[in-house]
Amino acid sequence: MIRQRKIIHVDMDAFFASVEQRDNPEYKGKPLIVGGQPDSRGVVAACSYEARKFGIHSAMPCSRAYRLCPQAIFVRPRFEAYREVSNQIRAIFWRYASEVEPLSLDEAYLDVSYTADFNGSATLIAKAIKRDILSETHLTASAGVSYNKFLAKIASDMDKPNGLYVIRPEQGEAFVAELPVGKFHGIGPATEAKMKQLGIETGFDLRQKSLTELTERFGKSGQYYYNIARGIDNRPVRSTRVRKSLGKETTFAEDILSVPELTAKLRDLAGIVLESLAKQNLKARTVTVKVKYADFQQVTRAQTIEHSIALTDLKEWIPLLLSRTEAGHKPVRLVGLSLSGFDMPVAEEKQQPQLDLVLNDVF
C-alpha cells in the first residue's frame, strides 16, 4: 500500500504583532495593533492577543479598533522586518520537509512523509520545528499535523497560541463529522449561509448530500465539499522553489569548546543528512559546516568536490572545515551540516520509493 501522507501546517502566532513586541519590549503584554492610525481610513493588518480580547481582528477599520480599545498601541507595518523573519522560518522548514508550500509570510504546508528525523514521527517533527522557531526567532508558532492539507490546516487553529494538534488517519472522518461547516477551510460566510439554508450545519450533514446535489448547488466546488466531508483531500504540497540544499543542525544544552566533541557531533549530523538525501534520491557535491559561537556570531565553511559526496568524504572534510573556524578557541553553542549542489535525479528513480511504502507509519 502507499504511505499515508504526513502533512504539517505551521501558522505563526499573531505574526506581525509578535515581531513588533519582540523588537520593542515596551509593547509586550499590551494591546498592539499593526496597521493604520486610529484617525485614518486604514485597517488592522494584525493585532496582538491582548488586543483580540477586546474583539479586535484583522481587516477591521482602525477607527473601530480604537473605539473598542482606546488604550491600544497603533504601529505601522514593517514588512521588511517580517520578510526577514519569514525567511528564517522557511529555512527551518526546509531542514525537515521534502516539500514546503508557503501560503503567506507567516504560514506554510510542509510534507514530511519522507523525513527520517525522529523515526519519521510527524508529531515529533512538528515539535522540533516549533522549538527551532522559538530558539532562533524568539517567536511562537502553532502547528497542525494530519494526513492531508485540509485537516492539517484545521488542526493548526485548534490550540492557538503556541499549540500543537494532531488528527490521526483513523480520527479524520469522525473529526470532520462534528466540525461546524463555518470552521471548514474553503467555506466562507456566504457559502456557510447557503449551506445552512440547506440544513447543512456540520460535516456530518454535509456528508449526507450526494455529489450530484453538491455539484448542482455549488458548481465545481461541490467535488471538494464532497471529499472533505469524508476527510479526503488529495492535493499535494507544492513547493514554490526547487530544493537547493539539505541540512541538519543541533543546539547544545551547554557551550562546547572541545574540537573532537564538535567533530563527533557533526559526523552524527552527517549520517542523518545522508540518510535523508538517499530517501529523496539526491546526490550532492558541496558540504557546508555551520558554527554558531556562544556570542551568537556564526560562520559557514564550504567545500565542493568533483564526485557525489559519501560518508567517507564527510569524515575527511568535517575536521578540515571545522579547522577553518574558531572552534577550540571560542565556545560553540550550535553546529550544522548541509549538503548542496545536487545532481538532478532520474524521474523514474525518484518516484520509485513511493511504491514500496506501507500505511501504518509513525504519526
GROMACS .gro file of C-alpha atoms in nm, residues 41 47 55 57 95 120 173 187 223-224 238-239 250 293 304 316 321 326 328 361:
model
   20
   41ARG     CA    1  -0.917   5.507   0.694
   47CYS     CA    2  -0.312   4.260   1.631
   55GLY     CA    3  -1.293   4.196   1.990
   57HIS     CA    4  -0.939   4.139   1.448
   95ARG     CA    5   1.554   2.128   0.744
  120GLY     CA    6   0.957   0.961   1.090
  173GLU     CA    7  -1.381   1.116   0.937
  187ILE     CA    8  -1.602   2.769   0.320
  223GLN     CA    9  -1.648   1.785  -0.552
  224TYR     CA   10  -1.420   1.948  -0.293
  238ARG     CA   11   0.368   2.203  -0.389
  239SER     CA   12   0.696   2.382  -0.332
  250THR     CA   13   2.183   2.098   1.668
  293TYR     CA   14   2.954   3.069   1.882
  304THR     CA   15   3.286   2.138  -0.330
  316GLU     CA   16   3.758   1.371   0.587
  321LEU     CA   17   3.619   2.272   0.755
  326GLU     CA   18   3.748   2.947   1.571
  328GLY     CA   19   3.853   2.526   2.001
  361ASP     CA   20   0.380   0.479   0.961
   0.00000   0.00000   0.00000
